[in-house]
Amino acid sequence: MIPPLPAKPRPGPPRRLFGGPGSLQRRLLLTAGACLAIALVAAGLSIGFILHRFVRGQIDGRLDDRILSLVSDLQPAADGTLSLGRDRDGPPFDRARSGWYWQVRRGEAVLRSGSLEERDLALPEMPVRRRDRDTPSPADGTGPWGEGLILRTLTVEGRASEPQTVYVASAPTAALRGPVLEALRTLLVCLGLIGLLLFAGVLVQVRLGLQPLRRLRDELAAVRAGELDRLPERQPTEVRPLAAEINALLHQNGINLEHARSQVANLAHGLKTPLATLSIALAETGGARDAALARQVDAMDRRIRHHLRRARTAAIGGSSRTRAHIAAHVADLAIALLRIHADKAIDFVNAVPNGLTAACDPQDLDEILGNLTENACKWCRGRVRVGAMREGKDVVIRVEDDGPGLDEAAMAEASIRGRRLDESRPGHGFGLPIAIELAELYGGSVVLGASELGGLDARLTLPA
């Protein structure tokens, strides 16, 4: 017994994470990714600018506090010297060459922080301010050892003949750059993670948003395969008009297809059988005149079959929407054939898996399988076996018997219309050629071979 094979699932188009070239998903994701990148870069620059302003403000405030404390503690002497009421070299102004310096200059008198090591700070030109409205001014400069400095200066005009007093406090640029860079490194990591999460959210949103289109594609494939008659009416608002138009088109095509098939079937039944009978009758008489008429009948038969084939092919151009369950048809044929050949007590084995289908009109499948199984029951000794399996995009149906079988020459002759290999058995010799012709109309074939049961193996191939 042929073991039933499960039908392979219909292969769908390969799924890509970002879609193929020209896809809506790819276009949406690229646009969203570009917008996210621009937004994250702008956010990084803005936050970096804010951080720079904040850290610079903290440093400026610290330096301004030092200058104001110097102003309040400065004690000029009558001889022109300067002194402070208390020590102002606390951390970080006590570390030599650290960039944290302060300096007070009035004329030739100078007070410096210990970190300057008796060196002077070069000051930029600054406007003179009155003391009652003085606030330190920002400036950038270079230290005695060439290091970059952040400067805060305050110039106070003296009374009468007193010279002006210049107060300076500085911090190294590293005090600004270091914290900002450290914060920016952490910020970039956070922005990167936020960007990934946002892009993942966009990806999910795009995939969910396009899911109705993918579902519509699968439903159209199911309609084409014969699993559905029409698209479901329950669709998203944006897709519903498209589904309605497709359903209307399917309905109209179905009406046209049914009309064309009816016309082809009527023409086939009206012409094929009388011509076949006339051809056989003329061949049996054997006269010269009858031979000439037989040739004309054969020419008519070929032309009619040619145009019928073209019309039938056009009529079943949408045959992929028609599906026939093979096991059910084989079971119905088995009941009829076992009654016809009740005298032989045939062991008819239906080994077709349930659910296996062929893209073929049910009436045509009955005609093809009917001819093949009829021949098998006619020539078998007592056993007929029908099995089927899925092979890629096709389904292969095997009709086997345990009869005498055929050699290669006889197999070739058996496919010729009207050729009978055994005149002792009833029939006209049209069964197998008709089965072959119908199978070829669906893009299939019928191949004869030797069966494992000892008789003939008719292998029918049809699109699944």
Coordinates of C-alpha atoms in Angstrom, one line a residue:
M1 CA 0.0 0.0 0.0
I2 CA 1.3 3.4 -0.9
P3 CA 1.9 5.4 2.3
P4 CA -0.1 8.6 2.4
L5 CA 2.1 11.7 2.1
P6 CA 1.0 15.0 3.7
A7 CA 0.6 17.8 1.2
K8 CA 3.4 20.3 1.3
P9 CA 2.5 23.9 2.2
R10 CA 2.4 26.3 -0.7
P11 CA 5.7 28.2 -0.7
G12 CA 5.2 31.9 -0.2
P13 CA 7.4 34.8 -1.1
P14 CA 10.5 35.2 1.0
R15 CA 10.0 37.6 4.0
R16 CA 12.6 40.2 4.5
L17 CA 13.0 42.3 7.6
F18 CA 13.2 45.6 5.7
G19 CA 11.4 44.5 2.6
G20 CA 12.7 44.3 -1.0
P21 CA 13.7 47.2 -3.2
G22 CA 10.8 49.4 -4.0
S23 CA 8.6 48.0 -1.2
L24 CA 6.4 50.3 1.0
Q25 CA 7.9 48.8 4.1
R26 CA 11.5 49.6 3.0
R27 CA 10.4 53.1 2.0
L28 CA 8.7 53.8 5.4
L29 CA 11.5 52.3 7.4
L30 CA 14.2 54.3 5.6
T31 CA 12.2 57.5 6.0
A32 CA 11.6 56.8 9.6
G33 CA 15.3 55.9 10.2
A34 CA 16.5 59.1 8.5
C35 CA 14.1 61.2 10.6
L36 CA 15.1 59.5 13.8
A37 CA 18.8 59.9 13.0
I38 CA 18.3 63.7 12.3
A39 CA 16.3 64.1 15.5
L40 CA 18.9 62.2 17.6
V41 CA 21.8 64.2 16.1
A42 CA 19.9 67.5 16.8
A43 CA 19.0 66.3 20.3
G44 CA 22.7 65.3 21.0
L45 CA 23.9 68.7 19.7
S46 CA 21.3 70.6 21.8
I47 CA 22.0 68.7 25.0
G48 CA 25.7 69.0 24.4
F49 CA 25.4 72.8 24.0
I50 CA 23.2 72.9 27.2
L51 CA 25.8 70.8 29.1
H52 CA 28.6 73.1 27.9
R53 CA 26.7 76.2 29.0
F54 CA 25.9 74.6 32.4
V55 CA 29.4 73.5 33.2
R56 CA 30.8 76.8 32.0
G57 CA 28.3 78.6 34.2
Q58 CA 29.4 76.5 37.2
I59 CA 33.1 77.3 36.6
D60 CA 32.3 81.0 36.0
G61 CA 30.4 81.2 39.2
R62 CA 33.2 79.6 41.2
L63 CA 35.7 82.0 39.7
D64 CA 33.4 85.0 40.3
D65 CA 33.1 84.0 43.9
R66 CA 36.9 84.0 44.2
I67 CA 37.2 87.4 42.6
L68 CA 34.5 88.9 44.9
S69 CA 36.2 87.4 47.9
L70 CA 39.5 89.0 46.8
V71 CA 37.8 92.3 46.4
S72 CA 36.4 92.2 49.9
D73 CA 39.6 91.0 51.5
L74 CA 42.0 93.3 49.7
Q75 CA 43.9 95.6 52.0
P76 CA 46.1 98.3 50.3
A77 CA 48.8 99.9 52.3
A78 CA 49.9 103.6 52.2
D79 CA 53.2 102.6 50.6
G80 CA 51.3 101.1 47.7
T81 CA 51.7 97.4 48.7
L82 CA 48.7 95.0 48.7
S83 CA 47.7 92.4 51.2
L84 CA 44.8 90.1 52.0
G85 CA 42.9 89.8 55.2
R86 CA 43.1 86.0 55.0
D87 CA 44.7 83.2 52.9
R88 CA 43.0 82.7 49.6
D89 CA 45.1 79.7 48.4
G90 CA 42.7 76.9 49.3
P91 CA 42.0 74.0 47.0
P92 CA 42.3 74.0 44.0
F93 CA 44.3 77.2 43.9
D94 CA 47.1 75.7 45.9
R95 CA 48.2 73.2 43.3
A96 CA 51.1 74.5 41.2
R97 CA 50.6 74.8 37.5
S98 CA 47.0 73.4 37.8
G99 CA 45.4 76.2 35.8
W100 CA 43.5 77.3 38.9
Y101 CA 45.0 80.8 39.4
W102 CA 44.2 84.2 40.8
Q103 CA 45.9 87.5 40.6
V104 CA 45.4 91.1 41.8
R105 CA 47.3 93.9 40.2
R106 CA 47.3 97.6 41.2
G107 CA 50.0 99.5 39.4
E108 CA 53.2 97.8 40.2
A109 CA 51.9 95.9 43.2
V110 CA 50.8 92.3 42.5
L111 CA 49.3 89.5 44.6
R112 CA 49.3 86.0 43.1
S113 CA 48.1 82.5 44.1
G114 CA 50.8 80.1 45.1
S115 CA 49.9 77.9 42.0
L116 CA 51.4 80.6 39.7
E117 CA 54.9 80.3 41.2
E118 CA 55.6 84.0 41.0
R119 CA 54.6 84.2 37.3
D120 CA 52.2 86.7 35.8
L121 CA 48.9 86.0 34.0
A122 CA 48.7 87.7 30.5
L123 CA 45.4 89.5 30.5
P124 CA 43.3 90.5 27.4
E125 CA 42.2 94.1 26.9
M126 CA 39.0 94.6 29.0
P127 CA 36.7 97.6 29.4
V128 CA 36.9 99.6 32.6
R129 CA 33.9 99.2 34.9
R130 CA 32.8 101.3 37.9
R131 CA 33.0 99.3 41.1
D132 CA 29.4 100.0 42.2
R133 CA 28.2 98.1 39.2
D134 CA 31.0 95.8 38.6
T135 CA 30.6 92.1 37.7
P136 CA 33.4 89.9 36.4
S137 CA 33.7 89.5 32.6
P138 CA 34.5 86.3 30.7
A139 CA 37.7 85.9 28.7
D140 CA 39.9 83.1 27.4
G141 CA 43.6 83.1 27.5
T142 CA 46.8 81.2 27.9
G143 CA 48.6 80.4 31.1
P144 CA 52.3 81.0 31.9
W145 CA 53.1 77.4 30.7
G146 CA 51.1 77.6 27.5
E147 CA 48.0 75.9 28.9
G148 CA 44.5 77.0 27.9
L149 CA 42.6 78.9 30.5
I150 CA 39.1 80.1 31.2
L151 CA 39.4 83.6 32.6
R152 CA 37.2 85.9 34.7
T153 CA 38.4 89.4 35.1
L154 CA 37.2 92.5 37.0
T155 CA 38.8 95.9 36.5
V156 CA 38.0 98.6 39.1
E157 CA 38.9 102.2 38.6
G158 CA 40.6 103.8 41.6
R159 CA 39.7 107.1 43.3
A160 CA 41.4 110.4 42.3
S161 CA 45.0 109.5 41.5
E162 CA 44.8 105.9 42.6
P163 CA 45.6 103.4 39.8
Q164 CA 43.0 100.9 38.7
T165 CA 42.9 97.4 40.3
V166 CA 42.6 94.3 38.1
Y167 CA 41.3 91.1 39.6
V168 CA 41.8 87.8 37.6
A169 CA 40.8 84.2 38.4
S170 CA 41.3 81.3 36.0
A171 CA 40.4 77.7 35.6
P172 CA 42.0 75.2 33.1
T173 CA 39.9 74.5 30.0
A174 CA 40.2 70.8 30.9
A175 CA 37.8 71.6 33.8
L176 CA 35.2 72.4 31.2
R177 CA 36.1 69.9 28.5
G178 CA 36.5 66.9 30.8
P179 CA 33.1 66.9 32.4
V180 CA 31.4 67.8 29.1
L181 CA 33.1 65.0 27.2
E182 CA 32.3 62.5 30.0
A183 CA 28.7 63.5 30.0
L184 CA 28.5 63.4 26.2
R185 CA 29.9 59.8 26.2
T186 CA 27.1 58.7 28.5
L187 CA 24.6 60.8 26.5
L188 CA 25.6 59.2 23.2
V189 CA 25.2 55.7 24.7
C190 CA 21.7 56.7 26.0
L191 CA 20.8 58.3 22.7
G192 CA 21.9 55.2 20.8
L193 CA 19.8 53.0 23.0
I194 CA 16.8 55.3 22.7
G195 CA 17.3 55.4 18.9
L196 CA 17.4 51.6 18.7
L197 CA 14.2 51.4 20.8
L198 CA 12.5 54.0 18.7
F199 CA 13.5 52.3 15.5
A200 CA 12.2 49.0 16.9
G201 CA 9.0 50.7 17.7
V202 CA 8.8 52.1 14.2
L203 CA 9.5 48.7 12.8
V204 CA 6.7 47.1 14.8
Q205 CA 4.4 49.9 13.8
V206 CA 5.2 49.6 10.1
R207 CA 4.8 45.9 10.2
L208 CA 1.5 46.1 12.0
G209 CA 0.3 48.9 9.7
L210 CA 1.1 46.8 6.6
Q211 CA -0.3 43.6 8.0
P212 CA -3.7 44.1 6.3
L213 CA -1.9 44.3 2.9
R214 CA 0.0 41.1 3.6
R215 CA -3.2 39.4 4.8
L216 CA -5.0 40.6 1.6
R217 CA -2.1 39.1 -0.4
D218 CA -2.5 35.8 1.4
E219 CA -6.3 35.9 0.9
L220 CA -5.8 36.6 -2.8
A221 CA -3.4 33.6 -3.0
A222 CA -6.1 31.5 -1.3
V223 CA -8.7 32.6 -3.8
R224 CA -6.3 31.8 -6.7
A225 CA -5.7 28.4 -5.2
G226 CA -9.4 27.7 -4.7
E227 CA -9.4 27.8 -0.9
L228 CA -11.6 30.8 -0.9
D229 CA -14.3 32.0 -3.3
R230 CA -14.0 35.7 -2.5
L231 CA -12.1 38.0 -0.2
P232 CA -13.6 38.4 3.3
E233 CA -15.6 41.6 3.7
R234 CA -14.1 42.4 7.1
Q235 CA -11.2 44.6 6.2
P236 CA -9.7 47.8 7.5
T237 CA -11.4 51.0 6.3
E238 CA -8.5 51.9 3.9
V239 CA -8.4 48.4 2.4
R240 CA -12.1 47.7 2.2
P241 CA -12.8 49.5 -1.1
L242 CA -9.9 47.6 -2.8
A243 CA -11.3 44.3 -1.5
A244 CA -14.8 45.2 -2.7
E245 CA -13.4 45.9 -6.2
I246 CA -11.5 42.7 -6.3
N247 CA -14.5 40.7 -5.2
A248 CA -16.6 42.3 -8.0
L249 CA -13.9 41.4 -10.5
L250 CA -13.8 37.8 -9.2
H251 CA -17.6 37.6 -9.5
Q252 CA -17.6 38.8 -13.0
N253 CA -14.8 36.6 -14.1
G254 CA -16.6 33.6 -12.5
I255 CA -19.7 34.3 -14.5
N256 CA -17.7 34.6 -17.7
L257 CA -15.7 31.5 -16.9
E258 CA -18.9 29.4 -16.2
H259 CA -20.5 30.6 -19.4
A260 CA -17.4 29.8 -21.5
R261 CA -17.0 26.4 -19.9
S262 CA -20.7 25.6 -20.6
Q263 CA -20.3 26.5 -24.2
V264 CA -17.2 24.4 -24.6
A265 CA -18.7 21.4 -22.8
N266 CA -21.8 21.6 -25.0
L267 CA -19.7 21.8 -28.2
A268 CA -17.5 19.0 -27.1
H269 CA -20.3 16.6 -26.3
G270 CA -22.2 17.6 -29.4
L271 CA -19.3 16.9 -31.8
K272 CA -16.7 14.6 -30.4
T273 CA -18.8 11.4 -29.9
P274 CA -20.6 11.5 -33.4
L275 CA -17.3 12.1 -35.1
A276 CA -15.6 9.3 -33.2
T277 CA -18.4 6.9 -34.1
L278 CA -18.4 7.9 -37.7
S279 CA -14.6 7.5 -37.9
I280 CA -14.8 4.0 -36.5
A281 CA -17.7 3.0 -38.8
L282 CA -15.8 4.2 -41.9
A283 CA -12.7 2.4 -40.8
E284 CA -14.5 -0.9 -40.4
T285 CA -16.0 -0.9 -44.0
G286 CA -12.6 -0.6 -45.6
G287 CA -13.9 0.7 -49.0
A288 CA -11.8 3.2 -51.1
R289 CA -14.6 5.8 -51.0
D290 CA -15.1 5.2 -47.3
A291 CA -11.3 5.6 -46.7
A292 CA -11.4 9.0 -48.4
L293 CA -14.4 10.0 -46.2
A294 CA -12.6 8.7 -43.2
R295 CA -9.7 11.0 -44.0
Q296 CA -12.0 13.9 -44.2
V297 CA -13.6 12.9 -40.9
D298 CA -10.2 12.7 -39.3
A299 CA -9.3 16.1 -40.6
M300 CA -12.6 17.5 -39.2
D301 CA -11.9 15.8 -35.9
R302 CA -8.4 17.3 -35.7
R303 CA -9.6 20.8 -36.5
I304 CA -12.5 20.5 -34.0
R305 CA -10.2 19.2 -31.3
H306 CA -7.7 22.0 -32.1
H307 CA -10.3 24.7 -31.7
L308 CA -11.9 23.0 -28.7
R309 CA -8.5 22.8 -27.0
R310 CA -8.0 26.5 -27.6
A311 CA -11.4 27.4 -26.4
R312 CA -11.1 25.1 -23.4
T313 CA -7.7 26.4 -22.5
A314 CA -9.1 30.0 -22.6
A315 CA -12.1 28.9 -20.5
I316 CA -10.0 27.3 -17.8
G317 CA -7.4 30.0 -17.8
G318 CA -8.4 30.6 -14.2
S319 CA -8.4 26.9 -13.3
S320 CA -6.0 27.5 -10.4
R321 CA -9.1 28.8 -8.5
T322 CA -10.8 25.4 -9.0
R323 CA -9.7 22.7 -6.6
A324 CA -10.8 19.1 -6.5
H325 CA -10.3 16.7 -3.5
I326 CA -8.7 13.7 -5.1
A327 CA -9.6 11.1 -2.4
A328 CA -13.3 11.9 -2.6
H329 CA -13.4 11.5 -6.4
V330 CA -11.4 8.2 -6.2
A331 CA -13.8 6.9 -3.6
D332 CA -16.9 7.7 -5.8
L333 CA -15.3 6.1 -8.8
A334 CA -14.4 3.0 -6.8
I335 CA -18.1 2.5 -5.8
A336 CA -19.3 2.7 -9.4
L337 CA -16.5 0.5 -10.8
L338 CA -16.9 -2.2 -8.2
R339 CA -20.5 -2.5 -9.1
I340 CA -19.7 -2.6 -12.8
H341 CA -17.0 -5.3 -12.3
A342 CA -18.8 -7.1 -9.5
D343 CA -18.0 -10.5 -11.1
K344 CA -14.2 -10.0 -10.6
A345 CA -14.3 -9.2 -6.8
I346 CA -11.7 -6.4 -7.3
D347 CA -9.7 -5.4 -4.2
F348 CA -9.7 -1.6 -4.8
V349 CA -7.3 0.3 -2.6
N350 CA -7.7 4.0 -2.2
A351 CA -4.4 5.2 -0.8
V352 CA -4.9 8.9 -1.6
P353 CA -4.2 11.2 1.5
N354 CA -7.2 13.1 2.8
G355 CA -7.0 16.8 2.0
L356 CA -4.7 16.4 -1.1
T357 CA -6.2 18.5 -3.9
A358 CA -5.5 19.2 -7.6
A359 CA -6.1 22.4 -9.5
C360 CA -8.5 20.8 -11.9
D361 CA -12.2 21.0 -12.6
P362 CA -14.0 18.2 -10.7
Q363 CA -15.8 17.0 -13.8
D364 CA -12.5 16.9 -15.8
L365 CA -10.8 15.0 -12.9
D366 CA -13.7 12.5 -12.9
E367 CA -13.2 12.0 -16.6
I368 CA -9.5 11.6 -16.4
L369 CA -9.5 9.3 -13.4
G370 CA -12.5 7.4 -14.7
N371 CA -10.7 6.5 -17.9
L372 CA -7.6 5.4 -16.0
T373 CA -9.3 3.4 -13.3
E374 CA -11.8 1.9 -15.8
N375 CA -8.8 0.5 -17.8
A376 CA -7.2 -0.7 -14.6
C377 CA -10.4 -2.5 -13.5
K378 CA -10.9 -4.0 -17.0
W379 CA -7.4 -5.5 -17.2
C380 CA -6.6 -6.3 -13.6
R381 CA -6.6 -9.9 -12.2
G382 CA -8.1 -8.8 -8.9
R383 CA -6.4 -5.8 -7.4
V384 CA -6.3 -2.0 -8.3
R385 CA -4.5 0.6 -6.2
V386 CA -4.7 4.4 -6.5
G387 CA -2.3 6.6 -4.6
A388 CA -1.2 10.2 -4.7
M389 CA 1.6 12.4 -3.4
R390 CA 2.6 16.0 -3.5
E391 CA 5.8 16.8 -5.5
G392 CA 6.7 20.4 -5.4
K393 CA 4.0 22.4 -7.2
D394 CA 2.4 19.3 -8.7
V395 CA 0.5 16.3 -7.4
V396 CA 1.2 12.8 -8.9
I397 CA -1.7 10.3 -8.9
R398 CA -0.7 6.6 -9.6
V399 CA -3.3 4.1 -10.9
E400 CA -1.9 0.6 -10.7
D401 CA -3.2 -2.9 -11.4
D402 CA -2.0 -6.5 -11.2
G403 CA -3.0 -7.3 -14.8
P404 CA -0.8 -8.5 -17.7
G405 CA 0.7 -5.0 -18.3
L406 CA 2.1 -3.6 -21.5
D407 CA 5.5 -3.5 -23.2
E408 CA 7.0 -0.2 -24.4
A409 CA 5.7 -0.5 -27.9
A410 CA 2.2 -1.3 -26.7
M411 CA 2.3 1.7 -24.3
A412 CA 3.1 4.0 -27.2
E413 CA 0.2 2.6 -29.3
A414 CA -2.2 2.8 -26.3
S415 CA -2.1 6.6 -26.4
I416 CA -3.2 6.7 -30.1
R417 CA -6.8 7.8 -30.5
G418 CA -9.0 4.9 -31.6
R419 CA -6.3 2.2 -31.3
R420 CA -7.4 -0.9 -29.4
L421 CA -4.8 -3.4 -28.3
D422 CA -7.3 -6.2 -27.6
E423 CA -10.4 -6.4 -29.8
S424 CA -11.9 -9.0 -27.5
R425 CA -12.6 -6.4 -24.8
P426 CA -15.4 -3.8 -25.2
G427 CA -14.4 -0.2 -25.9
H428 CA -13.5 2.2 -28.6
G429 CA -9.8 3.0 -27.7
F430 CA -10.6 6.7 -26.8
G431 CA -10.2 6.5 -23.0
L432 CA -6.5 6.9 -22.5
P433 CA -6.0 9.6 -25.3
I434 CA -8.9 11.6 -23.8
A435 CA -7.3 11.4 -20.4
I436 CA -3.9 12.5 -21.8
E437 CA -5.5 15.4 -23.7
L438 CA -7.4 16.7 -20.6
A439 CA -4.3 16.4 -18.4
E440 CA -2.2 18.4 -21.0
L441 CA -4.9 21.1 -21.0
Y442 CA -4.1 21.7 -17.3
G443 CA -0.3 21.6 -17.8
G444 CA -0.1 18.0 -16.7
S445 CA 0.7 14.6 -18.2
V446 CA -0.1 10.9 -18.2
V447 CA 2.9 8.5 -18.3
L448 CA 2.6 4.7 -18.5
G449 CA 5.0 2.4 -16.8
A450 CA 5.3 -0.9 -15.1
S451 CA 3.6 -1.3 -11.7
E452 CA 5.0 -3.0 -8.6
L453 CA 1.8 -5.1 -8.6
G454 CA 2.9 -6.6 -11.9
G455 CA 0.5 -4.8 -14.3
L456 CA 0.3 -1.3 -15.6
D457 CA 1.1 1.9 -13.7
A458 CA -0.6 5.1 -15.1
R459 CA 1.1 8.1 -13.6
L460 CA -1.1 11.2 -13.8
T461 CA 0.5 14.6 -13.0
L462 CA -1.6 17.7 -12.4
P463 CA -0.9 21.1 -10.8
A464 CA -1.6 21.1 -7.1

